[in-house]
JSON list of C-alpha atoms in Angstrom, two decimals:
[
{"chain": "A", "resi": 15, "resn": "UNK", "atom": "CA", "xyz": [115.41, 106.59, 82.20]},
{"chain": "A", "resi": 16, "resn": "UNK", "atom": "CA", "xyz": [112.30, 106.76, 84.37]},
{"chain": "A", "resi": 17, "resn": "UNK", "atom": "CA", "xyz": [111.82, 104.59, 87.45]},
{"chain": "A", "resi": 18, "resn": "UNK", "atom": "CA", "xyz": [108.92, 102.15, 87.63]},
{"chain": "A", "resi": 19, "resn": "UNK", "atom": "CA", "xyz": [107.00, 104.59, 89.84]},
{"chain": "A", "resi": 20, "resn": "UNK", "atom": "CA", "xyz": [107.62, 107.41, 87.37]},
{"chain": "A", "resi": 21, "resn": "UNK", "atom": "CA", "xyz": [106.48, 105.24, 84.46]},
{"chain": "A", "resi": 22, "resn": "UNK", "atom": "CA", "xyz": [103.25, 104.46, 86.32]},
{"chain": "A", "resi": 23, "resn": "UNK", "atom": "CA", "xyz": [102.76, 108.18, 86.94]},
{"chain": "A", "resi": 24, "resn": "UNK", "atom": "CA", "xyz": [103.21, 108.93, 83.25]},
{"chain": "A", "resi": 25, "resn": "UNK", "atom": "CA", "xyz": [100.82, 106.15, 82.24]},
{"chain": "A", "resi": 26, "resn": "UNK", "atom": "CA", "xyz": [98.13, 106.81, 84.86]},
{"chain": "A", "resi": 27, "resn": "UNK", "atom": "CA", "xyz": [98.53, 110.49, 85.59]},
{"chain": "A", "resi": 28, "resn": "UNK", "atom": "CA", "xyz": [100.00, 112.29, 82.62]},
{"chain": "A", "resi": 29, "resn": "UNK", "atom": "CA", "xyz": [102.84, 114.22, 84.24]},
{"chain": "A", "resi": 30, "resn": "UNK", "atom": "CA", "xyz": [105.18, 112.95, 86.93]},
{"chain": "A", "resi": 31, "resn": "UNK", "atom": "CA", "xyz": [104.00, 114.02, 90.37]},
{"chain": "A", "resi": 32, "resn": "UNK", "atom": "CA", "xyz": [100.67, 115.35, 89.10]},
{"chain": "A", "resi": 33, "resn": "UNK", "atom": "CA", "xyz": [98.42, 112.31, 88.74]},
{"chain": "A", "resi": 34, "resn": "UNK", "atom": "CA", "xyz": [96.38, 110.10, 90.98]},
{"chain": "A", "resi": 35, "resn": "UNK", "atom": "CA", "xyz": [99.11, 107.46, 91.01]},
{"chain": "A", "resi": 36, "resn": "UNK", "atom": "CA", "xyz": [101.50, 109.92, 92.67]},
{"chain": "A", "resi": 37, "resn": "UNK", "atom": "CA", "xyz": [99.10, 109.99, 95.64]},
{"chain": "A", "resi": 38, "resn": "UNK", "atom": "CA", "xyz": [99.03, 106.19, 95.68]},
{"chain": "A", "resi": 39, "resn": "UNK", "atom": "CA", "xyz": [102.83, 106.19, 95.70]},
{"chain": "A", "resi": 40, "resn": "UNK", "atom": "CA", "xyz": [102.70, 108.47, 98.75]},
{"chain": "A", "resi": 41, "resn": "UNK", "atom": "CA", "xyz": [100.54, 105.88, 100.50]},
{"chain": "A", "resi": 42, "resn": "UNK", "atom": "CA", "xyz": [103.17, 103.23, 99.75]},
{"chain": "A", "resi": 43, "resn": "UNK", "atom": "CA", "xyz": [106.06, 105.43, 100.88]},
{"chain": "A", "resi": 44, "resn": "UNK", "atom": "CA", "xyz": [104.41, 106.43, 104.15]},
{"chain": "A", "resi": 45, "resn": "UNK", "atom": "CA", "xyz": [103.17, 103.02, 105.30]},
{"chain": "A", "resi": 46, "resn": "UNK", "atom": "CA", "xyz": [104.88, 99.71, 106.01]},
{"chain": "A", "resi": 47, "resn": "UNK", "atom": "CA", "xyz": [104.09, 96.66, 103.87]},
{"chain": "A", "resi": 48, "resn": "UNK", "atom": "CA", "xyz": [101.98, 95.25, 106.72]},
{"chain": "A", "resi": 49, "resn": "UNK", "atom": "CA", "xyz": [99.70, 98.30, 106.96]},
{"chain": "A", "resi": 50, "resn": "UNK", "atom": "CA", "xyz": [95.93, 98.18, 106.96]},
{"chain": "A", "resi": 51, "resn": "UNK", "atom": "CA", "xyz": [94.63, 101.51, 105.68]},
{"chain": "A", "resi": 52, "resn": "UNK", "atom": "CA", "xyz": [91.16, 103.01, 106.04]},
{"chain": "A", "resi": 53, "resn": "UNK", "atom": "CA", "xyz": [90.16, 104.71, 102.79]},
{"chain": "A", "resi": 54, "resn": "UNK", "atom": "CA", "xyz": [87.52, 107.49, 102.64]},
{"chain": "A", "resi": 55, "resn": "UNK", "atom": "CA", "xyz": [84.06, 106.85, 101.22]},
{"chain": "A", "resi": 56, "resn": "UNK", "atom": "CA", "xyz": [84.03, 106.40, 97.46]},
{"chain": "A", "resi": 57, "resn": "UNK", "atom": "CA", "xyz": [81.73, 109.40, 96.96]},
{"chain": "A", "resi": 58, "resn": "UNK", "atom": "CA", "xyz": [84.32, 111.68, 98.60]},
{"chain": "A", "resi": 59, "resn": "UNK", "atom": "CA", "xyz": [87.09, 110.24, 96.44]},
{"chain": "A", "resi": 60, "resn": "UNK", "atom": "CA", "xyz": [85.00, 110.95, 93.34]},
{"chain": "A", "resi": 61, "resn": "UNK", "atom": "CA", "xyz": [84.16, 114.46, 94.53]},
{"chain": "A", "resi": 62, "resn": "UNK", "atom": "CA", "xyz": [87.83, 115.40, 94.95]},
{"chain": "A", "resi": 63, "resn": "UNK", "atom": "CA", "xyz": [88.71, 114.00, 91.54]},
{"chain": "A", "resi": 64, "resn": "UNK", "atom": "CA", "xyz": [90.11, 110.53, 92.18]},
{"chain": "A", "resi": 65, "resn": "UNK", "atom": "CA", "xyz": [88.76, 108.42, 89.34]},
{"chain": "A", "resi": 66, "resn": "UNK", "atom": "CA", "xyz": [90.56, 105.13, 89.95]},
{"chain": "A", "resi": 67, "resn": "UNK", "atom": "CA", "xyz": [91.32, 105.14, 93.67]},
{"chain": "A", "resi": 68, "resn": "UNK", "atom": "CA", "xyz": [87.68, 104.39, 94.43]},
{"chain": "A", "resi": 69, "resn": "UNK", "atom": "CA", "xyz": [88.05, 100.96, 92.78]},
{"chain": "A", "resi": 70, "resn": "UNK", "atom": "CA", "xyz": [89.34, 98.42, 95.29]},
{"chain": "A", "resi": 71, "resn": "UNK", "atom": "CA", "xyz": [91.01, 96.18, 92.72]},
{"chain": "A", "resi": 72, "resn": "UNK", "atom": "CA", "xyz": [92.96, 99.10, 91.24]},
{"chain": "A", "resi": 73, "resn": "UNK", "atom": "CA", "xyz": [94.05, 100.52, 94.60]},
{"chain": "A", "resi": 74, "resn": "UNK", "atom": "CA", "xyz": [94.89, 97.12, 96.05]},
{"chain": "A", "resi": 75, "resn": "UNK", "atom": "CA", "xyz": [97.07, 96.34, 93.03]},
{"chain": "A", "resi": 76, "resn": "UNK", "atom": "CA", "xyz": [99.19, 99.44, 93.51]},
{"chain": "A", "resi": 77, "resn": "UNK", "atom": "CA", "xyz": [99.55, 99.36, 97.31]},
{"chain": "A", "resi": 78, "resn": "UNK", "atom": "CA", "xyz": [100.05, 95.59, 97.69]},
{"chain": "A", "resi": 79, "resn": "UNK", "atom": "CA", "xyz": [100.95, 93.96, 100.10]},
{"chain": "A", "resi": 80, "resn": "UNK", "atom": "CA", "xyz": [99.16, 96.58, 102.21]},
{"chain": "A", "resi": 81, "resn": "UNK", "atom": "CA", "xyz": [95.45, 96.03, 102.81]},
{"chain": "A", "resi": 82, "resn": "UNK", "atom": "CA", "xyz": [92.83, 98.69, 102.26]},
{"chain": "A", "resi": 83, "resn": "UNK", "atom": "CA", "xyz": [89.35, 98.91, 103.69]},
{"chain": "A", "resi": 84, "resn": "UNK", "atom": "CA", "xyz": [86.91, 101.53, 102.46]},
{"chain": "A", "resi": 85, "resn": "UNK", "atom": "CA", "xyz": [84.79, 103.37, 105.00]},
{"chain": "A", "resi": 86, "resn": "UNK", "atom": "CA", "xyz": [81.77, 102.41, 102.87]},
{"chain": "A", "resi": 87, "resn": "UNK", "atom": "CA", "xyz": [82.49, 98.71, 103.37]},
{"chain": "A", "resi": 88, "resn": "UNK", "atom": "CA", "xyz": [83.35, 98.64, 107.08]},
{"chain": "A", "resi": 89, "resn": "UNK", "atom": "CA", "xyz": [80.20, 96.66, 107.91]},
{"chain": "A", "resi": 90, "resn": "UNK", "atom": "CA", "xyz": [80.65, 94.00, 105.23]},
{"chain": "A", "resi": 91, "resn": "UNK", "atom": "CA", "xyz": [81.71, 90.53, 106.39]},
{"chain": "A", "resi": 92, "resn": "UNK", "atom": "CA", "xyz": [85.35, 90.79, 105.23]},
{"chain": "A", "resi": 93, "resn": "UNK", "atom": "CA", "xyz": [85.87, 94.43, 106.13]},
{"chain": "A", "resi": 94, "resn": "UNK", "atom": "CA", "xyz": [84.30, 94.10, 109.57]},
{"chain": "A", "resi": 95, "resn": "UNK", "atom": "CA", "xyz": [87.20, 91.79, 110.49]},
{"chain": "A", "resi": 96, "resn": "UNK", "atom": "CA", "xyz": [89.89, 94.00, 108.96]},
{"chain": "A", "resi": 97, "resn": "UNK", "atom": "CA", "xyz": [88.61, 97.49, 109.84]},
{"chain": "A", "resi": 98, "resn": "UNK", "atom": "CA", "xyz": [89.21, 97.21, 113.62]},
{"chain": "A", "resi": 99, "resn": "UNK", "atom": "CA", "xyz": [92.83, 96.19, 112.94]},
{"chain": "A", "resi": 100, "resn": "UNK", "atom": "CA", "xyz": [93.56, 99.21, 110.73]},
{"chain": "A", "resi": 101, "resn": "UNK", "atom": "CA", "xyz": [96.62, 101.19, 111.71]},
{"chain": "A", "resi": 102, "resn": "UNK", "atom": "CA", "xyz": [96.49, 104.03, 109.16]},
{"chain": "A", "resi": 103, "resn": "UNK", "atom": "CA", "xyz": [93.85, 106.30, 107.69]},
{"chain": "A", "resi": 104, "resn": "UNK", "atom": "CA", "xyz": [93.89, 108.21, 104.43]},
{"chain": "A", "resi": 105, "resn": "UNK", "atom": "CA", "xyz": [92.71, 111.70, 105.36]},
{"chain": "A", "resi": 106, "resn": "UNK", "atom": "CA", "xyz": [91.28, 113.64, 102.42]},
{"chain": "A", "resi": 107, "resn": "UNK", "atom": "CA", "xyz": [89.97, 117.20, 102.75]},
{"chain": "A", "resi": 108, "resn": "UNK", "atom": "CA", "xyz": [89.59, 116.79, 106.50]},
{"chain": "A", "resi": 109, "resn": "UNK", "atom": "CA", "xyz": [87.79, 113.44, 106.35]},
{"chain": "A", "resi": 110, "resn": "UNK", "atom": "CA", "xyz": [89.51, 110.94, 108.63]},
{"chain": "A", "resi": 111, "resn": "UNK", "atom": "CA", "xyz": [91.04, 113.49, 111.01]},
{"chain": "A", "resi": 112, "resn": "UNK", "atom": "CA", "xyz": [88.58, 112.44, 113.72]},
{"chain": "A", "resi": 113, "resn": "UNK", "atom": "CA", "xyz": [89.87, 108.85, 113.56]},
{"chain": "A", "resi": 114, "resn": "UNK", "atom": "CA", "xyz": [93.34, 109.62, 114.92]},
{"chain": "A", "resi": 115, "resn": "UNK", "atom": "CA", "xyz": [93.99, 109.84, 118.66]},
{"chain": "A", "resi": 116, "resn": "UNK", "atom": "CA", "xyz": [96.14, 112.99, 118.45]},
{"chain": "A", "resi": 117, "resn": "UNK", "atom": "CA", "xyz": [96.05, 116.51, 117.02]},
{"chain": "A", "resi": 118, "resn": "UNK", "atom": "CA", "xyz": [97.50, 116.92, 113.53]},
{"chain": "A", "resi": 119, "resn": "UNK", "atom": "CA", "xyz": [99.80, 119.92, 113.61]},
{"chain": "A", "resi": 120, "resn": "UNK", "atom": "CA", "xyz": [99.79, 120.87, 109.92]},
{"chain": "A", "resi": 121, "resn": "UNK", "atom": "CA", "xyz": [96.66, 119.52, 108.22]},
{"chain": "A", "resi": 122, "resn": "UNK", "atom": "CA", "xyz": [96.87, 119.05, 104.46]},
{"chain": "A", "resi": 123, "resn": "UNK", "atom": "CA", "xyz": [94.30, 118.09, 101.83]},
{"chain": "A", "resi": 124, "resn": "UNK", "atom": "CA", "xyz": [95.84, 114.60, 101.42]},
{"chain": "A", "resi": 125, "resn": "UNK", "atom": "CA", "xyz": [97.55, 112.85, 104.32]},
{"chain": "A", "resi": 126, "resn": "UNK", "atom": "CA", "xyz": [98.37, 109.31, 105.33]},
{"chain": "A", "resi": 127, "resn": "UNK", "atom": "CA", "xyz": [98.14, 109.25, 109.11]},
{"chain": "A", "resi": 128, "resn": "UNK", "atom": "CA", "xyz": [98.85, 106.58, 111.70]},
{"chain": "A", "resi": 129, "resn": "UNK", "atom": "CA", "xyz": [95.75, 106.04, 113.81]},
{"chain": "A", "resi": 130, "resn": "UNK", "atom": "CA", "xyz": [97.77, 106.06, 117.03]},
{"chain": "A", "resi": 131, "resn": "UNK", "atom": "CA", "xyz": [100.97, 107.78, 118.01]}
]
């Protein structure tokens, strides 16, 4: 009787609401389909325990039709065109908080933030 999102969580994360895919689902829930999202550097994602989110193909698959651009890639030819148009940032353990133009009232370890309010 599980929803598609719950089935993905079971497959990719073990228990519903506990795995990496539950964080990806939060990205989808908190951004419009047209969003362009800045993702933290891959090394940070690895450090905090995200094993799959650091792979662009995997993350893009689950957040489609949203676009993601990794901080690591912002100077590449494709990303340099997309990065300036980003409207959200994935803030992880404080990384990304300096990219928003407002003060976050209740910082959390994992947040999807609009760049402008």
